[in-house]
Short mmCIF file of C-alpha atoms in Angstrom, two decimals:
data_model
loop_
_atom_site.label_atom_id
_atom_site.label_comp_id
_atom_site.label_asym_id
_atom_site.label_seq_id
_atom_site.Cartn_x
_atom_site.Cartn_y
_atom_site.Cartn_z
CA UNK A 383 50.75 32.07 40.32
CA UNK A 384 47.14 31.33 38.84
CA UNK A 385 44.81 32.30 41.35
CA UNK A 386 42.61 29.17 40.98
CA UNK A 387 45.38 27.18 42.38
CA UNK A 388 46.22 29.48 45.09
CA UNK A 389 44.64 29.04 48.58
CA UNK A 390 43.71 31.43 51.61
CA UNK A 391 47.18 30.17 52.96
CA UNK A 392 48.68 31.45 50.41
CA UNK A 393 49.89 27.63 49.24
CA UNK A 394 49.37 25.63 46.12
CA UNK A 395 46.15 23.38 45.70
CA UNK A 396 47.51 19.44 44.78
CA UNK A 397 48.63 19.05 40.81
CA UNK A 398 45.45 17.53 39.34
CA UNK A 399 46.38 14.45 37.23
CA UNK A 400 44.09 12.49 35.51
CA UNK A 401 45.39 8.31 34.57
CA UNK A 402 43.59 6.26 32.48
CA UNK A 403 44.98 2.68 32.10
CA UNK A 404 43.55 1.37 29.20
CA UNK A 405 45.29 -2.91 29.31
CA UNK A 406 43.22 -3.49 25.99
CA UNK A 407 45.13 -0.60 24.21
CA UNK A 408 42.04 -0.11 22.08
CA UNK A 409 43.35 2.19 19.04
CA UNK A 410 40.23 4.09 19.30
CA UNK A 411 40.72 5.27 22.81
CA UNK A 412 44.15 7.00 21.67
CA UNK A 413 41.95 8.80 17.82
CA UNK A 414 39.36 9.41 20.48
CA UNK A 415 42.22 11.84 22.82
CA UNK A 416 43.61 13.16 19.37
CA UNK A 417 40.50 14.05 17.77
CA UNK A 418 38.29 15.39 20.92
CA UNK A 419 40.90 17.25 23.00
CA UNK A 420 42.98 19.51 20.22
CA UNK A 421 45.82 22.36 20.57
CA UNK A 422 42.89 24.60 19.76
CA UNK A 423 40.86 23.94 22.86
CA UNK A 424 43.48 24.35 25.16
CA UNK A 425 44.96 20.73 24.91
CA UNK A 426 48.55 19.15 24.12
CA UNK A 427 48.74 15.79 23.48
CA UNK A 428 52.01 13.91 22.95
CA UNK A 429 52.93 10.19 23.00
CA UNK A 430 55.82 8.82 24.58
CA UNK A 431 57.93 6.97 22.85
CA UNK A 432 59.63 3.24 24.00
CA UNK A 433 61.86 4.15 27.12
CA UNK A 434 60.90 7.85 26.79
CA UNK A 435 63.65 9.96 28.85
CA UNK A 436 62.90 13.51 30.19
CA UNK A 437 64.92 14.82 27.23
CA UNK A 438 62.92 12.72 24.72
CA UNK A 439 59.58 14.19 26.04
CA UNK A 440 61.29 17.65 25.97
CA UNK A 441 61.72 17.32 22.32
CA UNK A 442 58.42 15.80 21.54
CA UNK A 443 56.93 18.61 23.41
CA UNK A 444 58.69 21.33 21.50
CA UNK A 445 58.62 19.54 17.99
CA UNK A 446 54.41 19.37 19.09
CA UNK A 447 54.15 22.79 19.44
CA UNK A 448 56.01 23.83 16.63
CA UNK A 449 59.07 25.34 18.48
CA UNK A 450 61.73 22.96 18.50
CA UNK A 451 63.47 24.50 15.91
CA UNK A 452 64.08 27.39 18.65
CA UNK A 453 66.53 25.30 20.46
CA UNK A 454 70.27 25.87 19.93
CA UNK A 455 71.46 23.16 16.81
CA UNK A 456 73.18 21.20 18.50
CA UNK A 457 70.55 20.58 21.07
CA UNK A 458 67.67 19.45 19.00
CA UNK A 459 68.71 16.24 17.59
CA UNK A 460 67.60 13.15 19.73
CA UNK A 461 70.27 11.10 22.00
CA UNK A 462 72.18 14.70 22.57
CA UNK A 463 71.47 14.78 26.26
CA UNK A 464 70.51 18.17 27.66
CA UNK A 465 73.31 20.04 30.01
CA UNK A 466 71.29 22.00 32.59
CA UNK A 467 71.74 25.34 30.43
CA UNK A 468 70.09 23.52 27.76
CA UNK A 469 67.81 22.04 29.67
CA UNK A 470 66.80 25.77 31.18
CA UNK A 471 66.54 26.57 27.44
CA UNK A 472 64.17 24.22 26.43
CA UNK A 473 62.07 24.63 29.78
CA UNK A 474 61.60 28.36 28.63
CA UNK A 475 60.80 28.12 25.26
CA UNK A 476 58.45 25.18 26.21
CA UNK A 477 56.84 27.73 29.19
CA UNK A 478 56.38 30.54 26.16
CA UNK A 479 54.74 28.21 23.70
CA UNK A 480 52.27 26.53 25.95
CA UNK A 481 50.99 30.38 27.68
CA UNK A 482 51.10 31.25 23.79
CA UNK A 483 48.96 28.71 22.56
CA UNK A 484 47.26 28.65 25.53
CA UNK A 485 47.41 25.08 26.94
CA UNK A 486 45.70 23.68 30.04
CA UNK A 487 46.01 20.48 29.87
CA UNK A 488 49.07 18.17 28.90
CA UNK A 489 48.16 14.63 27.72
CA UNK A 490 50.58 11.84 27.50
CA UNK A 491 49.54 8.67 25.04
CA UNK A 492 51.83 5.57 26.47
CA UNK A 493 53.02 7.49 29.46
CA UNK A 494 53.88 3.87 31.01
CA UNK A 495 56.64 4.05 27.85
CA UNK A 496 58.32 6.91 30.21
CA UNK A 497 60.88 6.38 32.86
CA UNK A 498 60.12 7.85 36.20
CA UNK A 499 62.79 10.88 35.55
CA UNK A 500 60.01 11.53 32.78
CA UNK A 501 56.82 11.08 35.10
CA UNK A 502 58.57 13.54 38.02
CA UNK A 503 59.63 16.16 34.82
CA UNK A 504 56.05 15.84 33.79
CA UNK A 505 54.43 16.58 37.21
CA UNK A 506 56.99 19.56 38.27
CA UNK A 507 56.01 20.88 34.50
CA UNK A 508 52.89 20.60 35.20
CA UNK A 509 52.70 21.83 38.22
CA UNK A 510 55.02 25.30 37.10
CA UNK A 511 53.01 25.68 34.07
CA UNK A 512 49.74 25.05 36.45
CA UNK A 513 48.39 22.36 33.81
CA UNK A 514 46.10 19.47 34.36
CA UNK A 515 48.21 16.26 33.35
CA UNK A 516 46.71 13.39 32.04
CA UNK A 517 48.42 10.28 31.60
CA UNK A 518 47.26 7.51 29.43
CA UNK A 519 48.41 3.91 30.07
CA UNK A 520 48.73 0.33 28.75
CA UNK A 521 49.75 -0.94 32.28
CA UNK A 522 48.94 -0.33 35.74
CA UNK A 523 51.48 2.55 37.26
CA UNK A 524 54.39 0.78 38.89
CA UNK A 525 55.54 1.61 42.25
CA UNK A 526 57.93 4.32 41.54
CA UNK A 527 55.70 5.59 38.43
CA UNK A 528 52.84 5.93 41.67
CA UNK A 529 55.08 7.62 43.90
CA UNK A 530 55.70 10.08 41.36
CA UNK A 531 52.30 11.32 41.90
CA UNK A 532 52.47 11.58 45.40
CA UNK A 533 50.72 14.63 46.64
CA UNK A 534 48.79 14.89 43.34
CA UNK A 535 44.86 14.77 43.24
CA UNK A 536 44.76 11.81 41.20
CA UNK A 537 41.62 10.95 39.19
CA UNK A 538 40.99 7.67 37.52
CA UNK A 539 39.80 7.93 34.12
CA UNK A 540 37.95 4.89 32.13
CA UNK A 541 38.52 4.20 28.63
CA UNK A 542 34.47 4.39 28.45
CA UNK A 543 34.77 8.18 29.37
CA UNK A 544 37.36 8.83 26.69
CA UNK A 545 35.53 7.37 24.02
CA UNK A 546 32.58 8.82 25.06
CA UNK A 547 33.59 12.20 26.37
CA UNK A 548 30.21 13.70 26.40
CA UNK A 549 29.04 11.12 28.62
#
């Protein structure tokens, strides 16, 4: 357990997740996240694809960090839906490769694209691998996409700020 996140009580401080709905979906915004927050600094950032399931954003996350060729064969081709073994699989190697690379924080381009299986398997990954989570959108979070979040410390985040990160 990190010790930043760990309290006097001995409990876990709230998953710190940053949203920024961006309704223009301004192409610069998303070069912006690519160019100023890299895998080198600490950063991963993915985009979710149209009705993104937790297994698609599994194998986005592994083929990002250059490990989804690490999975069992049969496992790594998209629409093969992850048993819980391979599931555990995948969770591990994606644990190794982010404390390997060293990343901090996980960005998601399109998150809104996810289903809410995805958003709650982002936040408990997040929250296991202690990372910030940032979640871009093109739409205001619906209901259930919200109560994923529940609990979190939840930052808003303008476009403005990610164009201008220095700022």
């Amino acid at each position: 357990m990190s010790a930043d996140r760990a309290t006097a009580t001995g409990r876990l401080r709230p998953l710190r997740v940053g949203v920024c709905v961006e309704q223009d979906d301004n192409v610069d915004v998303i070069r912006g996240i690519h160019r100023d927050f890299a895998l080198t600094q600490g950063h991963l950032v993915v985009a979710a694809a149209p009705a993104s399931s937790t297994d698609d954003l599994i194998r986005t996350i592994l083929s990002t960090l250059n490990v989804l060729w690490r999975l069992p064969a049969k496992l790594r081709p998209g629409g093969v839906c992850l048993n819980d073994d391979g599931r555990a699989i995948a969770e591990w190697e994606i644990s190794w490769a982010l404390s390997r690379v060293g990343i901090t924080t996980l960005w998601v381009i399109d998150a809104d694209r996810a289903n809410l299986f995805a958003w709650l398997w982002l936040r408990h990954t997040a929250e296991r691998e202690d990372l910030r989570l940032v979640l871009h959108t093109t739409t205001v979070p619906d209901h259930w996409q919200a109560a994923a979040l529940t609990g979190c410390r939840v930052q808003t985040i303008s476009p403005e700020q990610l164009l201008n990160p220095r700022n």
